[in-house]
CSV table of C-alpha atoms and ligand atoms in Angstrom, one decimal:
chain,number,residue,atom,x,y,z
A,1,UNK,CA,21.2,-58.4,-3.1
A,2,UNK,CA,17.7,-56.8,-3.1
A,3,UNK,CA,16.6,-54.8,-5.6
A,4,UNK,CA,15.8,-51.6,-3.8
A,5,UNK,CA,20.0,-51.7,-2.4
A,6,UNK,CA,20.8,-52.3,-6.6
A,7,UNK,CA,18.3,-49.7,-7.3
A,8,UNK,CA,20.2,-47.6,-4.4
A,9,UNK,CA,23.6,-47.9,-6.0
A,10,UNK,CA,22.6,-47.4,-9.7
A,11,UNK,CA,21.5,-44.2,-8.7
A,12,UNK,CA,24.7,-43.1,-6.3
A,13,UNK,CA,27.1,-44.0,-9.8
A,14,UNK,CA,24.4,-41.6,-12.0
A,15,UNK,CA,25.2,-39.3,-9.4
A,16,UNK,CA,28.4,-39.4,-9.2
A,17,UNK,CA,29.3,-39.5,-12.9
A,18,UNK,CA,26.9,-36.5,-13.2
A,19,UNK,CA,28.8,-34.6,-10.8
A,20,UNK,CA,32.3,-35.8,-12.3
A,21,UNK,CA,31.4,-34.3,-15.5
A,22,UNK,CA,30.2,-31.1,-14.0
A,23,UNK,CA,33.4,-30.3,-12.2
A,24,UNK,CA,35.4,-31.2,-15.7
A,25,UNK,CA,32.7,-29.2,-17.9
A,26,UNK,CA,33.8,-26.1,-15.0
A,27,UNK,CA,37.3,-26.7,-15.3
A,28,UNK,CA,37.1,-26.6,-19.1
A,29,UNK,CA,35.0,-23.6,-19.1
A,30,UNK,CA,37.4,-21.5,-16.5
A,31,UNK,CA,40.7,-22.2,-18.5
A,32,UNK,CA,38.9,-21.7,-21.8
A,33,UNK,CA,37.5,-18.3,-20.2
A,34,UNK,CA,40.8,-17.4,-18.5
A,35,UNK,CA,42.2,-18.1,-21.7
A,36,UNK,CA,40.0,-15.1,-23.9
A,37,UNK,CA,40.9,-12.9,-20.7
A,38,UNK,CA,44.5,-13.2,-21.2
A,39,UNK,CA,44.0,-12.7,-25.0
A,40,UNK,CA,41.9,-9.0,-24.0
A,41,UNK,CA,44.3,-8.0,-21.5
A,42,UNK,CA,47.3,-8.8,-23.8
A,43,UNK,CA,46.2,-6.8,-26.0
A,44,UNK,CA,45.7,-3.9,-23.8
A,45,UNK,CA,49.4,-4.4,-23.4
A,46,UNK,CA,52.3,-2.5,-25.3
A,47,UNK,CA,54.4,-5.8,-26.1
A,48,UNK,CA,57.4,-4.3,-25.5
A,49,UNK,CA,58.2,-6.6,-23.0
A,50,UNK,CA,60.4,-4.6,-21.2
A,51,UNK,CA,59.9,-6.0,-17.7
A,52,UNK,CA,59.3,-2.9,-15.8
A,53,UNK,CA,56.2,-4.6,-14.1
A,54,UNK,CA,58.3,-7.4,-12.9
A,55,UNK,CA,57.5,-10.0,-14.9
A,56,UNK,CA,59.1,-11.5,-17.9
A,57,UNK,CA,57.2,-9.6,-20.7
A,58,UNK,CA,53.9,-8.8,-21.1
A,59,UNK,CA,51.9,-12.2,-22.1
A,60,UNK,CA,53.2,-13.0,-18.3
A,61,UNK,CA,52.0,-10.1,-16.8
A,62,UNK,CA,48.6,-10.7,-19.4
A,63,UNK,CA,48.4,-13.9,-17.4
A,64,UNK,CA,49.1,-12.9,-13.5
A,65,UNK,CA,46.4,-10.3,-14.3
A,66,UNK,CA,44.0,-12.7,-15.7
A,67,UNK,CA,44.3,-14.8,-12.5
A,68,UNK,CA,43.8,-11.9,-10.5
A,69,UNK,CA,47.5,-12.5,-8.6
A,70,UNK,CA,48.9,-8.5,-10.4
A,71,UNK,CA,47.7,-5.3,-9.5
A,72,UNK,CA,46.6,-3.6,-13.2
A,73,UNK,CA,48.4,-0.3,-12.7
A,74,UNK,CA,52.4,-2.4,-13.0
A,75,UNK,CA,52.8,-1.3,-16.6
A,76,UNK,CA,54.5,2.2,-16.8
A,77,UNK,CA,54.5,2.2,-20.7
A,78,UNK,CA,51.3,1.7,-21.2
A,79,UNK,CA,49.7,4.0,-19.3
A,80,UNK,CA,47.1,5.2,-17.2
A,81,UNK,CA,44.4,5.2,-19.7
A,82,UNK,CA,45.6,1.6,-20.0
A,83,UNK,CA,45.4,0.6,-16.0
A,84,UNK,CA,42.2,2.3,-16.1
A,85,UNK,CA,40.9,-0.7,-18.8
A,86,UNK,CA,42.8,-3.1,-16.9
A,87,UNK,CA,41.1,-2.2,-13.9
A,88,UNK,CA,37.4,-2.4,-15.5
A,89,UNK,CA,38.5,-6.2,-17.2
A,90,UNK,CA,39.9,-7.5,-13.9
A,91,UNK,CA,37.3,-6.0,-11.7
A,92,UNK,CA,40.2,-3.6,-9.7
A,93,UNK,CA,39.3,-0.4,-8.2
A,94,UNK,CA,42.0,2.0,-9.0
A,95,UNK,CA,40.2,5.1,-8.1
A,96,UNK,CA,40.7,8.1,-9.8
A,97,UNK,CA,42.3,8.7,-13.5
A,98,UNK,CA,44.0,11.5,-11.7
A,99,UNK,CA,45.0,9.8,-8.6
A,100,UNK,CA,47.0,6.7,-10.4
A,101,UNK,CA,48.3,9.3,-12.9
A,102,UNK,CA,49.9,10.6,-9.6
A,103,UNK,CA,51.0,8.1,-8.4
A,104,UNK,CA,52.5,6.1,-11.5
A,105,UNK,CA,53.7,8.8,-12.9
A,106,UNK,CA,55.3,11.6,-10.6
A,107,UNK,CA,58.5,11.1,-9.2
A,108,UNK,CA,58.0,10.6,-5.3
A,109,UNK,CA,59.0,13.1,-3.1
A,110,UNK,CA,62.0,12.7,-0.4
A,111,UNK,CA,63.9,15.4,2.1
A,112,UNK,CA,66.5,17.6,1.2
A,113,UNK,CA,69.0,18.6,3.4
A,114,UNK,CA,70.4,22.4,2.3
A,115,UNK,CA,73.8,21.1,3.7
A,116,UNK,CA,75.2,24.5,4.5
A,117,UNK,CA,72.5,25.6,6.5
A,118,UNK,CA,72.9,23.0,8.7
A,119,UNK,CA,74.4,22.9,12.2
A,120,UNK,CA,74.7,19.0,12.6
A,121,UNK,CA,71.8,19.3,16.0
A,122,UNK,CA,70.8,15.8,15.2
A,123,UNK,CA,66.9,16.7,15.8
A,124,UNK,CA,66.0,15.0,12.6
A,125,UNK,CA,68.2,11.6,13.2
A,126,UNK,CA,66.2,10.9,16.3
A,127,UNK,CA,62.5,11.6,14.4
A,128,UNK,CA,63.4,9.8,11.3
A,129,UNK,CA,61.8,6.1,11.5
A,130,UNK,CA,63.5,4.9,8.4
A,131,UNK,CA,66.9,6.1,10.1
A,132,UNK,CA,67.7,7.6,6.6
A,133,UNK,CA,69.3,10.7,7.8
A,134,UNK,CA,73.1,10.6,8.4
A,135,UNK,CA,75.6,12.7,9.8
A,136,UNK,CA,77.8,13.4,12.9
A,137,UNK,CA,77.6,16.0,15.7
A,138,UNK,CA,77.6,19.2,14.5
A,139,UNK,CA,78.8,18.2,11.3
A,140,UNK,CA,76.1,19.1,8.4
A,141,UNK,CA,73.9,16.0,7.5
A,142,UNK,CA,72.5,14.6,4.5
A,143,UNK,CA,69.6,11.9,3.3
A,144,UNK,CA,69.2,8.6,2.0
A,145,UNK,CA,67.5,9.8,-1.0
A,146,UNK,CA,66.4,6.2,-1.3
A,147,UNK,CA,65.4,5.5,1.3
A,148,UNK,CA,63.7,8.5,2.2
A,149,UNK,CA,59.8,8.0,2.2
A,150,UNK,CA,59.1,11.4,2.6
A,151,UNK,CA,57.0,11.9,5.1
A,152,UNK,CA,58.1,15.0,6.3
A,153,UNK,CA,59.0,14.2,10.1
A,154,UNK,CA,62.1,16.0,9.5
A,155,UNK,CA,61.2,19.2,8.0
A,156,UNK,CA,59.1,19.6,11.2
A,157,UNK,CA,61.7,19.5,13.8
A,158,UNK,CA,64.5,21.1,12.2
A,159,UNK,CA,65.3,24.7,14.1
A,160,UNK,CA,67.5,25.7,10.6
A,161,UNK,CA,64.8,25.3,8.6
A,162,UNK,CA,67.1,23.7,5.9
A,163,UNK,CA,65.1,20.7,5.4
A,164,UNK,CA,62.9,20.5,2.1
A,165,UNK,CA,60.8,18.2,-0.1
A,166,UNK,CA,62.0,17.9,-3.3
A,167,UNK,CA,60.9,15.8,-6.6
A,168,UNK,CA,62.8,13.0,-7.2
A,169,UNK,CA,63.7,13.1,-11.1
A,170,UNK,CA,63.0,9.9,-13.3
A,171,UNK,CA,65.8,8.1,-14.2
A,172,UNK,CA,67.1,4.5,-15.0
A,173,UNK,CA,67.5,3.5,-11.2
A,174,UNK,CA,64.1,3.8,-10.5
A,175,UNK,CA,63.2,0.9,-13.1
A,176,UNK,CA,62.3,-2.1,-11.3
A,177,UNK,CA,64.1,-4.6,-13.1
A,178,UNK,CA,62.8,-7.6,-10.9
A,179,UNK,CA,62.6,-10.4,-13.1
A,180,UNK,CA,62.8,-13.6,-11.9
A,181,UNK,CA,62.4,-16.5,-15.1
A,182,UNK,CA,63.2,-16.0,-18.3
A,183,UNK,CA,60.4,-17.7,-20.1
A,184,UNK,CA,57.0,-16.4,-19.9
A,185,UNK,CA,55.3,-19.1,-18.0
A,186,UNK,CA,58.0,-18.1,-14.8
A,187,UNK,CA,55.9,-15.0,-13.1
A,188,UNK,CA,56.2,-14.0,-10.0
B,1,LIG,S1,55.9,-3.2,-18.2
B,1,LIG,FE1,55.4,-5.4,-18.5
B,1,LIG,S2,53.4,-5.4,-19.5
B,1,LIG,FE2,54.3,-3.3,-19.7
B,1,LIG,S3,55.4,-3.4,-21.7
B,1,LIG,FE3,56.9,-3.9,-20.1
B,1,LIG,S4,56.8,-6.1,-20.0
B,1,LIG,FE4,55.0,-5.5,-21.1
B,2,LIG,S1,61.1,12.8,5.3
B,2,LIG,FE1,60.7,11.2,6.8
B,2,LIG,S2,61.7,9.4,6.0
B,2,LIG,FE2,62.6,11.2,4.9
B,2,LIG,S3,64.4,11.8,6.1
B,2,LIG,FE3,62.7,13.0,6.8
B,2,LIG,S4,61.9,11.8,8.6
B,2,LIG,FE4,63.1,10.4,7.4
B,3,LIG,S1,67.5,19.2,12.3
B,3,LIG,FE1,68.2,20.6,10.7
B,3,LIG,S2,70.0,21.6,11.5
B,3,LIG,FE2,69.6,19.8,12.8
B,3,LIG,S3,70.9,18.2,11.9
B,3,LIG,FE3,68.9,18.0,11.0
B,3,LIG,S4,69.0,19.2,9.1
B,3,LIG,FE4,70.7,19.8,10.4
């Protein structure tokens, strides 16, 4: 073998054990980085671990948000003052305080049908897309509350006038319960 091919392959292992080392040093750094994240956004977190943001308590959702795989404004009990950090530490853009306060915090909105003002015409079956509105023939109708996405499609074709948007009030049902592990490693 001639020296310059030796000389050739010395260098290609250097190389290649430089750039092994690299990539581990990288990996190292990331997990050791993702690590403090989790730490900052845990605390951020009530640690009630209730599950209302769908994951098995809160170091899980810490973690998903840390990875970037959660959207920051999940946590009910914490708060929008609380999504608001969680948006500046993950880099989200939640938009305005009052616009997440909105929509985290206000009940939606869905049709109401005033049941005897109605004369059963049908208009607002056949304008409904989410084919929430029920009822026979000339027989008074009534909503999937919901299902209802409240768009208002309804309210616009209705000769009675008897449709209305109402508030939907907070209760228990609309908890989202969806938790699927049972040890904090299992999210989503
Ligand atoms: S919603 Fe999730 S993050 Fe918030 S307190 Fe409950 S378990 Fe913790
Ligand atoms: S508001 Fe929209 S979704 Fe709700 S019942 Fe009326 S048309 Fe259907
Ligand atoms: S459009 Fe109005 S009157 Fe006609 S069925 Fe629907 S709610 Fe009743």
């Amino acid at each position: 073998m001639s020296s310059t091919v030796l000389f050739i392959i010395i260098i290609a292992i250097i190389l290649l054990s430089v750039g092994i080392s690299l990539s581990l040093l990288s990996n190292f750094t990331d997990s050791k980085d993702r690590g403090s994240a989790d730490k900052r956004i845990e605390k951020l977190l009530p640690n009630v671990n209730c599950g209302q943001c769908g994951y098995p308590g809160c170091q899980a959702y810490a973690k998903a948000l840390s990875k970037g795989e959660a959207r920051c404004d999940l946590c009910k009990p914490a708060g929008p003052e609380v999504a608001m950090q969680l948006a500046a530490l993950t880099g989200q853009n939640l938009g305005s305080k009052t616009d997440f306060e909105e929509d985290l915090f206000t009940p939606r909105q869905v049709a109401f049908i005033h049941e005897s003002s109605c004369t059963g015409c049908s208009r607002c079956v056949r304008v409904c897309r989410l084919d929430c509105i029920e009822g026979k023939i000339r027989q008074s109708h009534h909503i999937d509350k919901e299902e209802c996405i409240g768009c208002g499609d309804c309210i616009k074709v209705c000769p009675e006038k008897c449709i209305e948007l109402v508030r939907l009030e907070h209760n228990l049902s609309h908890y989202d319960w969806k938790i699927t592990a049972t040890t904090s490693s299992g999210a989503k």
